Short mmCIF file of C-alpha atoms and ligand atoms in Angstrom, two decimals:
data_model
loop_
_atom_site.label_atom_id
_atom_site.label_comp_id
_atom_site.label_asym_id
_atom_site.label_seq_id
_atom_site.Cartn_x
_atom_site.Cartn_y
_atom_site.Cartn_z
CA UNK A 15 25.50 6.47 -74.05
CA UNK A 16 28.68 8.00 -76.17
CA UNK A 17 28.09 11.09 -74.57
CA UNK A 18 28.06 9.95 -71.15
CA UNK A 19 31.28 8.04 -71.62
CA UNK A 20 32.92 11.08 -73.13
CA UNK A 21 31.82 13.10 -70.05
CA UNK A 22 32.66 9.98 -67.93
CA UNK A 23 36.51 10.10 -69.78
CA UNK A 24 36.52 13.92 -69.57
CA UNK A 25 35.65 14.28 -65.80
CA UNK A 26 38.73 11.57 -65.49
CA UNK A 27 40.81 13.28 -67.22
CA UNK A 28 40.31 16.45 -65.53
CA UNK A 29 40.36 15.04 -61.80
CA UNK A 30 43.81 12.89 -63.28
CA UNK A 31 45.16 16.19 -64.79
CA UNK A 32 44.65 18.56 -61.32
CA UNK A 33 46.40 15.93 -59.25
CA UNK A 34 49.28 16.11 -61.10
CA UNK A 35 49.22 19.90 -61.14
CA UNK A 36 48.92 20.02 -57.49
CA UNK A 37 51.76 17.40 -57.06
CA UNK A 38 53.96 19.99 -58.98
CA UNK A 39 52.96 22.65 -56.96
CA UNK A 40 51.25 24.79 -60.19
CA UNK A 41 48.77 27.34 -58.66
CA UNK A 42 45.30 27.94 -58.50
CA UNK A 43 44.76 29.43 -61.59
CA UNK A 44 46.47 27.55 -63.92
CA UNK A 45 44.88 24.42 -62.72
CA UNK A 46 41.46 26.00 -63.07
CA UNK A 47 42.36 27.02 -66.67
CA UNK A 48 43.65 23.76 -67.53
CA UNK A 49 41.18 21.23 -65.83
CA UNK A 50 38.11 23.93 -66.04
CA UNK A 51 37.70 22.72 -62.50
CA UNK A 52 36.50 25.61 -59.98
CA UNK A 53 38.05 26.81 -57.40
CA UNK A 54 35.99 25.22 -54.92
CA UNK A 55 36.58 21.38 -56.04
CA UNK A 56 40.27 22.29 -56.55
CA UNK A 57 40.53 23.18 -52.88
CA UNK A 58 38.87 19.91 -52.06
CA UNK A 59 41.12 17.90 -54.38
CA UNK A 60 44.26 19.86 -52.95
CA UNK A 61 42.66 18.99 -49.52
CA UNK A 62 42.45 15.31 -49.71
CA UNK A 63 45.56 14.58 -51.85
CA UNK A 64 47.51 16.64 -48.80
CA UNK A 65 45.60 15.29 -45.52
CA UNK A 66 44.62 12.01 -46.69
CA UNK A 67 47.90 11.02 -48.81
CA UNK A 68 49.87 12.72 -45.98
CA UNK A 69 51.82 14.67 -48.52
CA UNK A 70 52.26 17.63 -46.25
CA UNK A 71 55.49 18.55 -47.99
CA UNK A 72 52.96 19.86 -51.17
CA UNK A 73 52.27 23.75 -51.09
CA UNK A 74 49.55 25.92 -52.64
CA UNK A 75 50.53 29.20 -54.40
CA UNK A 76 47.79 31.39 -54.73
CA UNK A 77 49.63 34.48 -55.66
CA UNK A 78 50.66 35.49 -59.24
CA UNK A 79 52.53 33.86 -61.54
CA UNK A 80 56.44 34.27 -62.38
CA UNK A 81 56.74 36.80 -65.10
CA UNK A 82 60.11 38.01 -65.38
CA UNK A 83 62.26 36.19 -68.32
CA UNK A 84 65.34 37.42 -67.72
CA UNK A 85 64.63 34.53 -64.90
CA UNK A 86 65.78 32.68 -67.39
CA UNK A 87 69.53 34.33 -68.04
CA UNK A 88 70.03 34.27 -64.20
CA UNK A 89 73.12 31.82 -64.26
CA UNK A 90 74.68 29.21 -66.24
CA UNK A 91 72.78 26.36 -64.89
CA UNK A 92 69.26 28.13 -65.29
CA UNK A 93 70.33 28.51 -68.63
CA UNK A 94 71.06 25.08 -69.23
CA UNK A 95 67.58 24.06 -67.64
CA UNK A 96 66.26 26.26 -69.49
CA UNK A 97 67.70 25.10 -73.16
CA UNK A 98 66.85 21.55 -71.69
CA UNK A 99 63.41 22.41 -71.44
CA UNK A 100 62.99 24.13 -74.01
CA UNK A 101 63.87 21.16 -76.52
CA UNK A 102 61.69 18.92 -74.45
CA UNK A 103 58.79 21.46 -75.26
CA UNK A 104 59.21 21.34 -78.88
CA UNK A 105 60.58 17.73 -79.14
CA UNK A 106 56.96 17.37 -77.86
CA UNK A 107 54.95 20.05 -79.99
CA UNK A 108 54.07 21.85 -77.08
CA UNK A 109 55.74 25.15 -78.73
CA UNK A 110 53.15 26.59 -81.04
CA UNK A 111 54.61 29.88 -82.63
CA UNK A 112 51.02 31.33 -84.41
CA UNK A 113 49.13 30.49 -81.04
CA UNK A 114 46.87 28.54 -83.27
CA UNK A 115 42.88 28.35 -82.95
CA UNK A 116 41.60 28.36 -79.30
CA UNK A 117 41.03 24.60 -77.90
CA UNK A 118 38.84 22.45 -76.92
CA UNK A 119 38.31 21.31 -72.94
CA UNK A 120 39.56 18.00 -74.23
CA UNK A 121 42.68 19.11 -76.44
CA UNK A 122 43.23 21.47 -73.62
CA UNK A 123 43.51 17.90 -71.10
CA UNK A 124 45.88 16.51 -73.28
CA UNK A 125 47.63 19.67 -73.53
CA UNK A 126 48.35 19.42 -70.23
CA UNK A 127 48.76 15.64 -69.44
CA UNK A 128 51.84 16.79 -72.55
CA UNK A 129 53.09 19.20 -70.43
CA UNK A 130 52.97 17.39 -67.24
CA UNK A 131 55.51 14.89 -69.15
CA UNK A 132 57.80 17.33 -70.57
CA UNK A 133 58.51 18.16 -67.25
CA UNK A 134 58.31 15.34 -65.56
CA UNK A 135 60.78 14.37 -67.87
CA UNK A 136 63.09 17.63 -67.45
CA UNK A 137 62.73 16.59 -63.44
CA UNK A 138 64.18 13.40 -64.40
CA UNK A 139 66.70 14.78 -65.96
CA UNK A 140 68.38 17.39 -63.30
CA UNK A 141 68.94 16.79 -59.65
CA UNK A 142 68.31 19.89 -58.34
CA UNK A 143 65.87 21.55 -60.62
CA UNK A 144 65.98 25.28 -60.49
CA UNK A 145 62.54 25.59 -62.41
CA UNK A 146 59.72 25.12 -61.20
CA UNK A 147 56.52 23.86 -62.32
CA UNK A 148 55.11 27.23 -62.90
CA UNK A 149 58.25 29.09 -64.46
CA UNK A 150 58.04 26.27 -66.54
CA UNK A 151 54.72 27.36 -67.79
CA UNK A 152 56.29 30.55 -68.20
CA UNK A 153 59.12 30.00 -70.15
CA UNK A 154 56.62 28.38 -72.86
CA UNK A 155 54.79 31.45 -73.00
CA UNK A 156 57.47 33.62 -73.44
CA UNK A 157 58.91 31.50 -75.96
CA UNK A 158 55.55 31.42 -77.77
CA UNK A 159 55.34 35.05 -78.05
CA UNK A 160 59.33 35.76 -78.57
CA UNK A 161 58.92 39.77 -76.98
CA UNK A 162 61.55 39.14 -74.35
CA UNK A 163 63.24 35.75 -74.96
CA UNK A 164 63.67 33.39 -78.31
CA UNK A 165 65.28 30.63 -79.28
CA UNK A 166 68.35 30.13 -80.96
CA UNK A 167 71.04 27.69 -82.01
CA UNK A 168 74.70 26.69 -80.39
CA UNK A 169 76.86 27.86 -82.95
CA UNK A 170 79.58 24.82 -81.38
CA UNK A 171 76.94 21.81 -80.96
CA UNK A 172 74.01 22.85 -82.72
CA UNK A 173 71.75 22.42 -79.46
CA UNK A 174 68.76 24.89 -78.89
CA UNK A 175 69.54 28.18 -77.00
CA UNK A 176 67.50 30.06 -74.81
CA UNK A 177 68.53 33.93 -75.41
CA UNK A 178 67.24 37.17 -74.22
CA UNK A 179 65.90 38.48 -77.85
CA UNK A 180 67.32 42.42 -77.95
CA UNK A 181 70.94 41.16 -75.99
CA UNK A 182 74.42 39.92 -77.02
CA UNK A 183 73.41 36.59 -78.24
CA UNK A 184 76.02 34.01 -76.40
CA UNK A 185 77.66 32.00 -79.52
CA UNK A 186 77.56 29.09 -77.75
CA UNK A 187 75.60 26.84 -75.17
CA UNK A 188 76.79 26.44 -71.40
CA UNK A 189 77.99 22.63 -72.07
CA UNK A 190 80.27 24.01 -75.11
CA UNK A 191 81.52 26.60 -73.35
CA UNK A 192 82.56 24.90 -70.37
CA UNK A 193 84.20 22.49 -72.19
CA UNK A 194 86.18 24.29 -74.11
CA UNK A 195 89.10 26.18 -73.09
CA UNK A 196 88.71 29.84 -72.77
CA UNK A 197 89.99 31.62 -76.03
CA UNK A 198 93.43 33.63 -75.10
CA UNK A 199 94.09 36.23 -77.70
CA UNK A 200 98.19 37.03 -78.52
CA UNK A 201 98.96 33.51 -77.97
CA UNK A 202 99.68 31.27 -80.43
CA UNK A 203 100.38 27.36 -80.21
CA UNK A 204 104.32 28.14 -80.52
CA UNK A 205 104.23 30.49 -77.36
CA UNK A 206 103.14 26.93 -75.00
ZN1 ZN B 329 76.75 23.75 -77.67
#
């Protein structure tokens, strides 16, 4: 009887999980590797949440998934997304630095019901997004392996930075330095 609630509670989860993966557009792949649903049942799911929920507006990506980190750098406002995320991932223990033992199917679930809030949350919290569900994915896995990007701290507000690991580390976050006045050297307070 335990068992077959556990399976019962599993199979939930999973179906729950991949719904909310499709809504945020993730691909294939990583739903598969998340929900250990196949392929085939994931195309059905996608098929009926998008013809029978009329949510036409969802789209599949089959291809691969973003890999470039310097994404991340691109301007000032994917940096502050990024940074933003970033503290929602660890804020949330999402960011695991020793890549720890290899889950289970149900700590992997919950791994990603956590990570379906930390960016639900980050949507919440910017009104165009420039990240999307699956750089999102990426940026933890860069950050988890620190070869291209790491994080660091605002030397003005103390807030996490998102840095590129073997460039000129910015000394402070986008919100400090647009909010402070640029520095203008041979000018003292007497000159004004
Ligand atoms: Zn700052």
């Amino acid at each position: 009887m335990r068992i077959t609630d556990d399976r019962y509670t599993r199979d939930r989860l999973r179906l729950d999980l991949a719904l909310r993966l499709i809504r945020h557009e993730a691909r294939t792949r990583t739903i598969r590797s998340w929900t250990g649903l196949t392929d085939d049942r994931i195309r059905k799911l996608y098929r009926s949440y998008v013809a029978d929920a009329g949510h036409r507006d969802v789209r599949r990506h089959r291809g691969k998934s973003p890999r470039q980190s310097a994404f991340f750098m691109r301007n000032a406002s994917i940096r502050r997304e990024a940074a933003g995320l970033a503290t929602l991932l660890c804020v949330l223990g999402l960011l695991k630095r020793d890549g720890g033992t290899l889950p289970g199917a149900l700590e992997q679930l919950r791994f990603g019901e956590n990570f379906c809030e930390a960016y639900e949350t980050f949507l919440s919290l910017n009104e165009r997004p420039q990240i999307s569900f699956e750089h999102a994915c990426h940026l933890l896995r860069s950050l988890e392996k620190q070869n291209e990007i790491c994080l660091d701290d605002c030397e003005g507000c103390g807030s996490l930075l998102v840095i590129m690991r073997y460039a000129e580390r910015p000394k402070v976050c986008e919100f400090c330095a647009s909010s402070r006045p640029p520095a203008r050297p041979g000018l003292s307070v007497g000159d004004c």
